[in-house]
Amino acid sequence: MDSCNCIEPHWPPDDLLMKYQYISDFFIALAYFSIPLELIYFVKKSAVFPYRWVLVQFGAFIVLCGATHLINLWTFTLHSRTVAMVMTTAKLFTAVVSCVTALMLVHIIPDLLSVKTRELFLKNKAAELDREMGLIRTQEETGRHVRMLTHEIRSTLDRHTILKTTLVELGRTLALEECALWMPTRTGLELHLSYTLHQQNPVGYTVPIHLPVINQVFSSSHVVKISPNCPVARINSSVKYIPGEVVAVRVPLLHLSNFQINDWPELSTKRYALMVLMLPSDSARQWHFHELELVEVVADQVAVALSHAAILEESMRARDLLMEQNVALDLARREAETAIRARNDFLAVMNHEMRTPMHAIIALSSLLQETELTPEQRLMVETILKSSNLLSTLINDVLDLSRMEDGSLQLDLETFNLYAVFKEVLNLIKPIASVKKLHVSLNLAPDLPEYAIGDEKRLMQTILNVVGNAVKFSKDGSISISAFVAKAELLRDSRAPEFFPVPGDNHFYLHVQVKDSGIGVSPQDIPKLFTKFAQTQSTAIRNSGGSGLGLAICKRFVNLMEGHIWIESEGLGKGCTAIFMVKLGIPERLNESKLAFMPKVPPNLGPTAFPGLKVLVMDENGVSRKVTKGLLVHLGCDVTMVSSSEECLRVVSNEHKVVFMDVCAPGMDGYEIAIHMHEKFTRRHERPIIVALTGNTDKVTKENCMRVGMDGVILKPVSLDKMRSVLSDLLEHRVLFEAI
Amino acid sequence: MDVVNQLQRQFIDNSASLHREGFLDDQFTQLQKLQDENSPDFVVEVASLFFEDCEKLINNMSRALEQQQGVDFKQVDASVHQLKGSSSSIGAVRVKNICVAFRSFCEAQNREGCLRCLQQVTHEYSLLKNKLQTLFRLEKQILAAGGSIPGVE
């Protein structure tokens, strides 16, 4: 028996425990063998498994463990030494492999774990990306919506359509419950519900503009969440309806001229409308950020579109207005033309029709005057004649004036005798003046050309009118008419600042001055004098007749003659001076040769300074008479000598241009001579220039001379140069009182 | 030509002395200027006239002043006035000045003063007459000798 070398198990083999151990071992071995099989199978299935070597190790370890347990089965009963040996070997191997595996695991388990975490991480990332994708997609969709909305809005220029479209599209895009637009009213104090999405005809529903919620919305450029209970959100008239989330945004109204608010200082220049958007109340939706952004963008676009629409409306309206105005103007023009034509026709007809009977009346009345008449009849005829003359003048004046206003009046330019014109005027005015005991004196400058080119008739009319006025408005006193050629430096008169005459070679400016000592004109009436039909309020004027057209016509004539006319007066009762300057042409020089010998006196001229100038010298003193004569002869004058006043008066004629008389001899009154001479020569331009020669330097003499109407005073003894300059001055200005 | 020069120099001297001594003034020069080919003897004529006038007037005045009954001072004054006018026309300064004084005496009706002035006037007038006649003689001589009167263009 002891020779079987068997190993006794520790436990008796027939125990129940043994049995169970036996069974467990068996199953363990089974399991241990099947686990690697499963592993291999599944690893083979999956493509990715990085740790094959570990798997092999692990498989080996498990197989060996299984083997161990399997071999353990034999150790429950008596078993030979070989079995024990195999068992031991198996165990050894298992131990080795398991230790190695354990060591290996230390390395690879962290790896495996990190794989796991990485996987988690990646999953999270994927989820995030998904989310972002979603966001981008929504944004893009929003953008698409905005573009579409904008397109819709901008595709029309009609304001109403724009707004309606906005609301509709917004409502659709954002799935709104209600969308409303509040516009400021004309007064700017209220907001008026203009458009809504679902309500067809928004009732005139207004809220005041200064609500705090509205101010809040207007002061922010973003969308503002507002409470559903505020007035702007309560669109639905039913009280029970409470909308969901409500936002509001301002819509800037750019320069809409429809809403004319001018003088409200508290309003800023920016004016806004209010757009209110309401989400459906039954969905638990919230306003998302992208939706708010959409709303903001849309609001801006709407503003722009509205302004465009407004501008278009404006320009359309302006264009319509202009067209209307055009039509009206055209009509007015046509009417005016018709009126002018009618008036011209009327004038043409009246011209003829009125003048013919007038002419008949005047002609026949004058003829009647020539016949035998009783005094009363004569008086009657005279009155008829006077009245018809007045009427004729009036007709002429009116017709002339209307023609002048047309611009159809033209001057008849021709060469005429200037002196004759003045003579004529004087002749015409003489009778009236003498009746009124007015003294009329005419003083024509010697250098005034005898002939001039201009409109004789109208010039005479002007002078006559001016002189006539002077006579008319003077009760007594004297009237002096003087005419001379205006010198270049005197042409720029400060009294006529707008008058810029240009002296030239072939024309000259005739300066005529009519001074009277009549009732004068007060300074404030002076500007009115030249206006048609305006008369100063004075009974004297009213009694003397006249239509008030005279000066207006004169002014027109003078203007046509490129001149200027003005009146000066120091006041009522101080007389008045009428001055006018007209441009006249200089006719072709008749005696060219004569002019060559008669240059205007330069001071260093030789003896023939005044060739042929007829001079009369009156002096009692023989010596001084001879000396004076010598002087004048030396200057080329033709001198006649007289030694007494009677002789002087006898000899003097209008051929003598200058008379020198000695006034300092006592007992002889040179002054009387001057007076006599004034009486003898009433026309100023015929009378010689009277110059007194005196040895007295006192003022009395000078004043006496001036009083009697002398033109100059010279102190004896006279040097040659002095005489020369005196003569030239005299002949230029016809006045010399400085030679003392 | 020597003769002419001599004569001319004499003339100048005389003329200058006349001016210097106050017998004549600028007015005389003016008269000389008036002498030209048209009136070659202008100055002489004027001077002769002056002398005639002077004599006449002086006679008048002396006669008037010798009136014992009552001197007609107005007449004297008139004559003096005339004399003054003439003398100033010719440039006889001295004579003119005396005339001025003469006139004031006349106004004051001072017979003594008038007589005195008359004497002075007569005296001056004679002096002037002599000098002028000398001058004129010289002129004639110069012209006769073929020269020109200096100082006059």
PDB file of N, CA and C in Angstrom, chain A residues 410-485:
ATOM      1  N   GLN A 410     -39.593 156.460 -78.675  1.00  0.00           N
ATOM      2  CA  GLN A 410     -38.210 156.649 -79.097  1.00  0.00           C
ATOM      3  C   GLN A 410     -37.972 158.103 -79.405  1.00  0.00           C
ATOM      4  N   LEU A 411     -36.771 158.514 -79.154  1.00  0.00           N
ATOM      5  CA  LEU A 411     -36.441 159.915 -79.391  1.00  0.00           C
ATOM      6  C   LEU A 411     -36.236 160.146 -80.876  1.00  0.00           C
ATOM      7  N   ASP A 412     -36.692 161.321 -81.335  1.00  0.00           N
ATOM      8  CA  ASP A 412     -36.406 161.696 -82.725  1.00  0.00           C
ATOM      9  C   ASP A 412     -35.162 162.542 -82.704  1.00  0.00           C
ATOM     10  N   LEU A 413     -34.066 161.955 -83.095  1.00  0.00           N
ATOM     11  CA  LEU A 413     -32.808 162.691 -83.018  1.00  0.00           C
ATOM     12  C   LEU A 413     -32.584 163.461 -84.299  1.00  0.00           C
ATOM     13  N   GLU A 414     -32.250 164.716 -84.119  1.00  0.00           N
ATOM     14  CA  GLU A 414     -31.925 165.517 -85.288  1.00  0.00           C
ATOM     15  C   GLU A 414     -31.104 166.688 -84.797  1.00  0.00           C
ATOM     16  N   THR A 415     -30.532 167.360 -85.744  1.00  0.00           N
ATOM     17  CA  THR A 415     -29.753 168.533 -85.371  1.00  0.00           C
ATOM     18  C   THR A 415     -30.698 169.716 -85.229  1.00  0.00           C
ATOM     19  N   PHE A 416     -30.559 170.444 -84.165  1.00  0.00           N
ATOM     20  CA  PHE A 416     -31.441 171.586 -83.959  1.00  0.00           C
ATOM     21  C   PHE A 416     -30.669 172.693 -83.277  1.00  0.00           C
ATOM     22  N   ASN A 417     -31.271 173.851 -83.271  1.00  0.00           N
ATOM     23  CA  ASN A 417     -30.637 175.025 -82.689  1.00  0.00           C
ATOM     24  C   ASN A 417     -31.002 175.113 -81.211  1.00  0.00           C
ATOM     25  N   LEU A 418     -30.015 174.947 -80.391  1.00  0.00           N
ATOM     26  CA  LEU A 418     -30.252 174.914 -78.946  1.00  0.00           C
ATOM     27  C   LEU A 418     -30.693 176.275 -78.433  1.00  0.00           C
ATOM     28  N   TYR A 419     -30.039 177.308 -78.958  1.00  0.00           N
ATOM     29  CA  TYR A 419     -30.382 178.650 -78.524  1.00  0.00           C
ATOM     30  C   TYR A 419     -31.829 178.958 -78.849  1.00  0.00           C
ATOM     31  N   ALA A 420     -32.234 178.484 -80.040  1.00  0.00           N
ATOM     32  CA  ALA A 420     -33.601 178.755 -80.471  1.00  0.00           C
ATOM     33  C   ALA A 420     -34.598 178.107 -79.512  1.00  0.00           C
ATOM     34  N   VAL A 421     -34.251 176.923 -79.030  1.00  0.00           N
ATOM     35  CA  VAL A 421     -35.150 176.226 -78.105  1.00  0.00           C
ATOM     36  C   VAL A 421     -35.384 177.073 -76.870  1.00  0.00           C
ATOM     37  N   PHE A 422     -34.281 177.578 -76.330  1.00  0.00           N
ATOM     38  CA  PHE A 422     -34.424 178.379 -75.117  1.00  0.00           C
ATOM     39  C   PHE A 422     -35.189 179.662 -75.382  1.00  0.00           C
ATOM     40  N   LYS A 423     -34.909 180.215 -76.532  1.00  0.00           N
ATOM     41  CA  LYS A 423     -35.632 181.450 -76.896  1.00  0.00           C
ATOM     42  C   LYS A 423     -37.119 181.183 -76.967  1.00  0.00           C
ATOM     43  N   GLU A 424     -37.417 180.099 -77.587  1.00  0.00           N
ATOM     44  CA  GLU A 424     -38.810 179.720 -77.753  1.00  0.00           C
ATOM     45  C   GLU A 424     -39.490 179.549 -76.406  1.00  0.00           C
ATOM     46  N   VAL A 425     -38.814 178.845 -75.523  1.00  0.00           N
ATOM     47  CA  VAL A 425     -39.380 178.612 -74.184  1.00  0.00           C
ATOM     48  C   VAL A 425     -39.632 179.949 -73.507  1.00  0.00           C
ATOM     49  N   LEU A 426     -38.643 180.820 -73.648  1.00  0.00           N
ATOM     50  CA  LEU A 426     -38.780 182.126 -73.008  1.00  0.00           C
ATOM     51  C   LEU A 426     -39.955 182.877 -73.590  1.00  0.00           C
ATOM     52  N   ASN A 427     -40.089 182.814 -74.896  1.00  0.00           N
ATOM     53  CA  ASN A 427     -41.226 183.496 -75.544  1.00  0.00           C
ATOM     54  C   ASN A 427     -42.543 182.968 -75.030  1.00  0.00           C
ATOM     55  N   LEU A 428     -42.580 181.642 -74.887  1.00  0.00           N
ATOM     56  CA  LEU A 428     -43.832 181.037 -74.463  1.00  0.00           C
ATOM     57  C   LEU A 428     -44.173 181.410 -73.035  1.00  0.00           C
ATOM     58  N   ILE A 429     -43.130 181.585 -72.245  1.00  0.00           N
ATOM     59  CA  ILE A 429     -43.390 181.744 -70.822  1.00  0.00           C
ATOM     60  C   ILE A 429     -43.536 183.223 -70.449  1.00  0.00           C
ATOM     61  N   LYS A 430     -43.039 184.058 -71.352  1.00  0.00           N
ATOM     62  CA  LYS A 430     -43.031 185.488 -71.077  1.00  0.00           C
ATOM     63  C   LYS A 430     -44.402 186.053 -70.723  1.00  0.00           C
ATOM     64  N   PRO A 431     -45.419 185.732 -71.525  1.00  0.00           N
ATOM     65  CA  PRO A 431     -46.722 186.354 -71.243  1.00  0.00           C
ATOM     66  C   PRO A 431     -47.217 186.046 -69.840  1.00  0.00           C
ATOM     67  N   ILE A 432     -47.160 184.799 -69.499  1.00  0.00           N
ATOM     68  CA  ILE A 432     -47.665 184.416 -68.179  1.00  0.00           C
ATOM     69  C   ILE A 432     -46.828 185.062 -67.102  1.00  0.00           C
ATOM     70  N   ALA A 433     -45.522 185.040 -67.347  1.00  0.00           N
ATOM     71  CA  ALA A 433     -44.649 185.601 -66.319  1.00  0.00           C
ATOM     72  C   ALA A 433     -44.896 187.079 -66.135  1.00  0.00           C
ATOM     73  N   SER A 434     -45.095 187.762 -67.235  1.00  0.00           N
ATOM     74  CA  SER A 434     -45.288 189.205 -67.089  1.00  0.00           C
ATOM     75  C   SER A 434     -46.620 189.493 -66.420  1.00  0.00           C
ATOM     76  N   VAL A 435     -47.599 188.657 -66.691  1.00  0.00           N
ATOM     77  CA  VAL A 435     -48.885 188.839 -66.009  1.00  0.00           C
ATOM     78  C   VAL A 435     -48.695 188.691 -64.516  1.00  0.00           C
ATOM     79  N   LYS A 436     -47.887 187.704 -64.156  1.00  0.00           N
ATOM     80  CA  LYS A 436     -47.663 187.476 -62.726  1.00  0.00           C
ATOM     81  C   LYS A 436     -46.580 188.380 -62.162  1.00  0.00           C
ATOM     82  N   LYS A 437     -46.048 189.271 -63.037  1.00  0.00           N
ATOM     83  CA  LYS A 437     -44.967 190.162 -62.637  1.00  0.00           C
ATOM     84  C   LYS A 437     -43.757 189.373 -62.146  1.00  0.00           C
ATOM     85  N   LEU A 438     -43.466 188.319 -62.844  1.00  0.00           N
ATOM     86  CA  LEU A 438     -42.261 187.561 -62.513  1.00  0.00           C
ATOM     87  C   LEU A 438     -41.176 187.951 -63.499  1.00  0.00           C
ATOM     88  N   HIS A 439     -39.984 188.046 -62.995  1.00  0.00           N
ATOM     89  CA  HIS A 439     -38.863 188.411 -63.848  1.00  0.00           C
ATOM     90  C   HIS A 439     -38.150 187.137 -64.277  1.00  0.00           C
ATOM     91  N   VAL A 440     -38.128 186.934 -65.573  1.00  0.00           N
ATOM     92  CA  VAL A 440     -37.496 185.713 -66.073  1.00  0.00           C
ATOM     93  C   VAL A 440     -36.185 186.076 -66.734  1.00  0.00           C
ATOM     94  N   SER A 441     -35.124 185.439 -66.338  1.00  0.00           N
ATOM     95  CA  SER A 441     -33.844 185.728 -66.977  1.00  0.00           C
ATOM     96  C   SER A 441     -33.258 184.429 -67.506  1.00  0.00           C
ATOM     97  N   LEU A 442     -32.684 184.561 -68.671  1.00  0.00           N
ATOM     98  CA  LEU A 442     -32.083 183.399 -69.305  1.00  0.00           C
ATOM     99  C   LEU A 442     -30.599 183.636 -69.440  1.00  0.00           C
ATOM    100  N   ASN A 443     -29.843 182.679 -69.041  1.00  0.00           N
ATOM    101  CA  ASN A 443     -28.404 182.841 -69.068  1.00  0.00           C
ATOM    102  C   ASN A 443     -27.793 181.609 -69.736  1.00  0.00           C
ATOM    103  N   LEU A 444     -27.380 181.831 -70.959  1.00  0.00           N
ATOM    104  CA  LEU A 444     -26.777 180.700 -71.657  1.00  0.00           C
ATOM    105  C   LEU A 444     -25.272 180.863 -71.689  1.00  0.00           C
ATOM    106  N   ALA A 445     -24.583 179.834 -71.366  1.00  0.00           N
ATOM    107  CA  ALA A 445     -23.123 179.916 -71.361  1.00  0.00           C
ATOM    108  C   ALA A 445     -22.609 180.101 -72.773  1.00  0.00           C
ATOM    109  N   PRO A 446     -21.578 180.869 -72.908  1.00  0.00           N
ATOM    110  CA  PRO A 446     -21.073 181.109 -74.261  1.00  0.00           C
ATOM    111  C   PRO A 446     -20.521 179.856 -74.924  1.00  0.00           C
ATOM    112  N   ASP A 447     -20.094 178.943 -74.102  1.00  0.00           N
ATOM    113  CA  ASP A 447     -19.528 177.761 -74.739  1.00  0.00           C
ATOM    114  C   ASP A 447     -20.600 176.725 -75.065  1.00  0.00           C
ATOM    115  N   LEU A 448     -21.815 177.080 -74.854  1.00  0.00           N
ATOM    116  CA  LEU A 448     -22.901 176.185 -75.221  1.00  0.00           C
ATOM    117  C   LEU A 448     -22.978 176.140 -76.739  1.00  0.00           C
ATOM    118  N   PRO A 449     -22.889 174.977 -77.275  1.00  0.00           N
ATOM    119  CA  PRO A 449     -22.901 174.922 -78.746  1.00  0.00           C
ATOM    120  C   PRO A 449     -24.251 175.380 -79.286  1.00  0.00           C
ATOM    121  N   GLU A 450     -24.172 175.997 -80.439  1.00  0.00           N
ATOM    122  CA  GLU A 450     -25.404 176.539 -80.979  1.00  0.00           C
ATOM    123  C   GLU A 450     -26.303 175.421 -81.496  1.00  0.00           C
ATOM    124  N   TYR A 451     -25.643 174.433 -82.058  1.00  0.00           N
ATOM    125  CA  TYR A 451     -26.415 173.321 -82.593  1.00  0.00           C
ATOM    126  C   TYR A 451     -26.110 172.065 -81.801  1.00  0.00           C
ATOM    127  N   ALA A 452     -27.128 171.271 -81.672  1.00  0.00           N
ATOM    128  CA  ALA A 452     -26.927 170.005 -80.958  1.00  0.00           C
ATOM    129  C   ALA A 452     -27.803 168.956 -81.610  1.00  0.00           C
ATOM    130  N   ILE A 453     -27.452 167.730 -81.330  1.00  0.00           N
ATOM    131  CA  ILE A 453     -28.246 166.617 -81.869  1.00  0.00           C
ATOM    132  C   ILE A 453     -29.065 166.036 -80.733  1.00  0.00           C
ATOM    133  N   GLY A 454     -30.359 166.023 -80.920  1.00  0.00           N
ATOM    134  CA  GLY A 454     -31.207 165.448 -79.873  1.00  0.00           C
ATOM    135  C   GLY A 454     -32.654 165.552 -80.307  1.00  0.00           C
ATOM    136  N   ASP A 455     -33.537 165.264 -79.389  1.00  0.00           N
ATOM    137  CA  ASP A 455     -34.963 165.348 -79.693  1.00  0.00           C
ATOM    138  C   ASP A 455     -35.433 166.742 -79.286  1.00  0.00           C
ATOM    139  N   GLU A 456     -35.563 167.611 -80.287  1.00  0.00           N
ATOM    140  CA  GLU A 456     -35.848 169.016 -79.977  1.00  0.00           C
ATOM    141  C   GLU A 456     -37.185 169.171 -79.281  1.00  0.00           C
ATOM    142  N   LYS A 457     -38.153 168.476 -79.842  1.00  0.00           N
ATOM    143  CA  LYS A 457     -39.503 168.668 -79.336  1.00  0.00           C
ATOM    144  C   LYS A 457     -39.580 168.271 -77.861  1.00  0.00           C
ATOM    145  N   ARG A 458     -38.992 167.129 -77.551  1.00  0.00           N
ATOM    146  CA  ARG A 458     -39.129 166.653 -76.186  1.00  0.00           C
ATOM    147  C   ARG A 458     -38.269 167.437 -75.228  1.00  0.00           C
ATOM    148  N   LEU A 459     -37.115 167.901 -75.744  1.00  0.00           N
ATOM    149  CA  LEU A 459     -36.280 168.740 -74.894  1.00  0.00           C
ATOM    150  C   LEU A 459     -37.034 170.019 -74.555  1.00  0.00           C
ATOM    151  N   MET A 460     -37.661 170.578 -75.569  1.00  0.00           N
ATOM    152  CA  MET A 460     -38.416 171.812 -75.331  1.00  0.00           C
ATOM    153  C   MET A 460     -39.546 171.539 -74.364  1.00  0.00           C
ATOM    154  N   GLN A 461     -40.170 170.395 -74.572  1.00  0.00           N
ATOM    155  CA  GLN A 461     -41.263 170.046 -73.672  1.00  0.00           C
ATOM    156  C   GLN A 461     -40.782 169.977 -72.225  1.00  0.00           C
ATOM    157  N   THR A 462     -39.624 169.377 -72.060  1.00  0.00           N
ATOM    158  CA  THR A 462     -39.079 169.245 -70.710  1.00  0.00           C
ATOM    159  C   THR A 462     -38.775 170.611 -70.117  1.00  0.00           C
ATOM    160  N   ILE A 463     -38.054 171.416 -70.910  1.00  0.00           N
ATOM    161  CA  ILE A 463     -37.677 172.725 -70.371  1.00  0.00           C
ATOM    162  C   ILE A 463     -38.931 173.530 -70.076  1.00  0.00           C
ATOM    163  N   LEU A 464     -39.863 173.458 -71.011  1.00  0.00           N
ATOM    164  CA  LEU A 464     -41.099 174.214 -70.846  1.00  0.00           C
ATOM    165  C   LEU A 464     -41.834 173.775 -69.601  1.00  0.00           C
ATOM    166  N   ASN A 465     -41.857 172.481 -69.400  1.00  0.00           N
ATOM    167  CA  ASN A 465     -42.541 171.961 -68.230  1.00  0.00           C
ATOM    168  C   ASN A 465     -41.890 172.445 -66.951  1.00  0.00           C
ATOM    169  N   VAL A 466     -40.578 172.359 -66.928  1.00  0.00           N
ATOM    170  CA  VAL A 466     -39.865 172.749 -65.716  1.00  0.00           C
ATOM    171  C   VAL A 466     -40.051 174.243 -65.469  1.00  0.00           C
ATOM    172  N   VAL A 467     -39.860 175.015 -66.544  1.00  0.00           N
ATOM    173  CA  VAL A 467     -40.012 176.463 -66.391  1.00  0.00           C
ATOM    174  C   VAL A 467     -41.447 176.801 -66.063  1.00  0.00           C
ATOM    175  N   GLY A 468     -42.347 176.097 -66.724  1.00  0.00           N
ATOM    176  CA  GLY A 468     -43.755 176.323 -66.461  1.00  0.00           C
ATOM    177  C   GLY A 468     -44.103 176.078 -65.007  1.00  0.00           C
ATOM    178  N   ASN A 469     -43.530 175.006 -64.446  1.00  0.00           N
ATOM    179  CA  ASN A 469     -43.747 174.738 -63.029  1.00  0.00           C
ATOM    180  C   ASN A 469     -43.229 175.875 -62.182  1.00  0.00           C
ATOM    181  N   ALA A 470     -42.034 176.349 -62.578  1.00  0.00           N
ATOM    182  CA  ALA A 470     -41.453 177.442 -61.805  1.00  0.00           C
ATOM    183  C   ALA A 470     -42.376 178.648 -61.813  1.00  0.00           C
ATOM    184  N   VAL A 471     -42.895 178.930 -62.999  1.00  0.00           N
ATOM    185  CA  VAL A 471     -43.796 180.097 -63.109  1.00  0.00           C
ATOM    186  C   VAL A 471     -45.079 179.825 -62.335  1.00  0.00           C
ATOM    187  N   LYS A 472     -45.559 178.619 -62.499  1.00  0.00           N
ATOM    188  CA  LYS A 472     -46.832 178.269 -61.872  1.00  0.00           C
ATOM    189  C   LYS A 472     -46.779 178.418 -60.371  1.00  0.00           C
ATOM    190  N   PHE A 473     -45.677 177.993 -59.816  1.00  0.00           N
ATOM    191  CA  PHE A 473     -45.633 177.953 -58.371  1.00  0.00           C
ATOM    192  C   PHE A 473     -44.957 179.164 -57.751  1.00  0.00           C
ATOM    193  N   SER A 474     -44.781 180.222 -58.532  1.00  0.00           N
ATOM    194  CA  SER A 474     -44.228 181.435 -57.941  1.00  0.00           C
ATOM    195  C   SER A 474     -45.256 182.523 -58.033  1.00  0.00           C
ATOM    196  N   LYS A 475     -45.420 183.198 -56.924  1.00  0.00           N
ATOM    197  CA  LYS A 475     -46.375 184.305 -56.965  1.00  0.00           C
ATOM    198  C   LYS A 475     -45.667 185.576 -57.376  1.00  0.00           C
ATOM    199  N   ASP A 476     -44.420 185.679 -56.984  1.00  0.00           N
ATOM    200  CA  ASP A 476     -43.651 186.863 -57.350  1.00  0.00           C
ATOM    201  C   ASP A 476     -42.189 186.502 -57.259  1.00  0.00           C
ATOM    202  N   GLY A 477     -41.425 187.487 -57.649  1.00  0.00           N
ATOM    203  CA  GLY A 477     -39.993 187.241 -57.570  1.00  0.00           C
ATOM    204  C   GLY A 477     -39.407 187.065 -58.940  1.00  0.00           C
ATOM    205  N   SER A 478     -38.471 186.212 -59.046  1.00  0.00           N
ATOM    206  CA  SER A 478     -37.824 186.059 -60.334  1.00  0.00           C
ATOM    207  C   SER A 478     -37.527 184.602 -60.592  1.00  0.00           C
ATOM    208  N   ILE A 479     -37.390 184.348 -61.864  1.00  0.00           N
ATOM    209  CA  ILE A 479     -37.053 182.990 -62.274  1.00  0.00           C
ATOM    210  C   ILE A 479     -35.808 183.097 -63.127  1.00  0.00           C
ATOM    211  N   SER A 480     -34.836 182.315 -62.813  1.00  0.00           N
ATOM    212  CA  SER A 480     -33.635 182.375 -63.633  1.00  0.00           C
ATOM    213  C   SER A 480     -33.379 181.014 -64.243  1.00  0.00           C
ATOM    214  N   ILE A 481     -33.172 181.056 -65.538  1.00  0.00           N
ATOM    215  CA  ILE A 481     -32.882 179.823 -66.261  1.00  0.00           C
ATOM    216  C   ILE A 481     -31.438 179.919 -66.711  1.00  0.00           C
ATOM    217  N   SER A 482     -30.658 178.954 -66.383  1.00  0.00           N
ATOM    218  CA  SER A 482     -29.289 178.990 -66.876  1.00  0.00           C
ATOM    219  C   SER A 482     -28.949 177.644 -67.481  1.00  0.00           C
ATOM    220  N   ALA A 483     -28.187 177.726 -68.527  1.00  0.00           N
ATOM    221  CA  ALA A 483     -27.800 176.486 -69.205  1.00  0.00           C
ATOM    222  C   ALA A 483     -26.335 176.568 -69.564  1.00  0.00           C
ATOM    223  N   PHE A 484     -25.635 175.516 -69.295  1.00  0.00           N
ATOM    224  CA  PHE A 484     -24.247 175.480 -69.720  1.00  0.00           C
ATOM    225  C   PHE A 484     -23.834 174.031 -69.945  1.00  0.00           C
ATOM    226  N   VAL A 485     -22.662 173.912 -70.468  1.00  0.00           N
ATOM    227  CA  VAL A 485     -22.146 172.578 -70.718  1.00  0.00           C
ATOM    228  C   VAL A 485     -21.529 172.065 -69.427  1.00  0.00           C
TER     229      VAL A 485
END
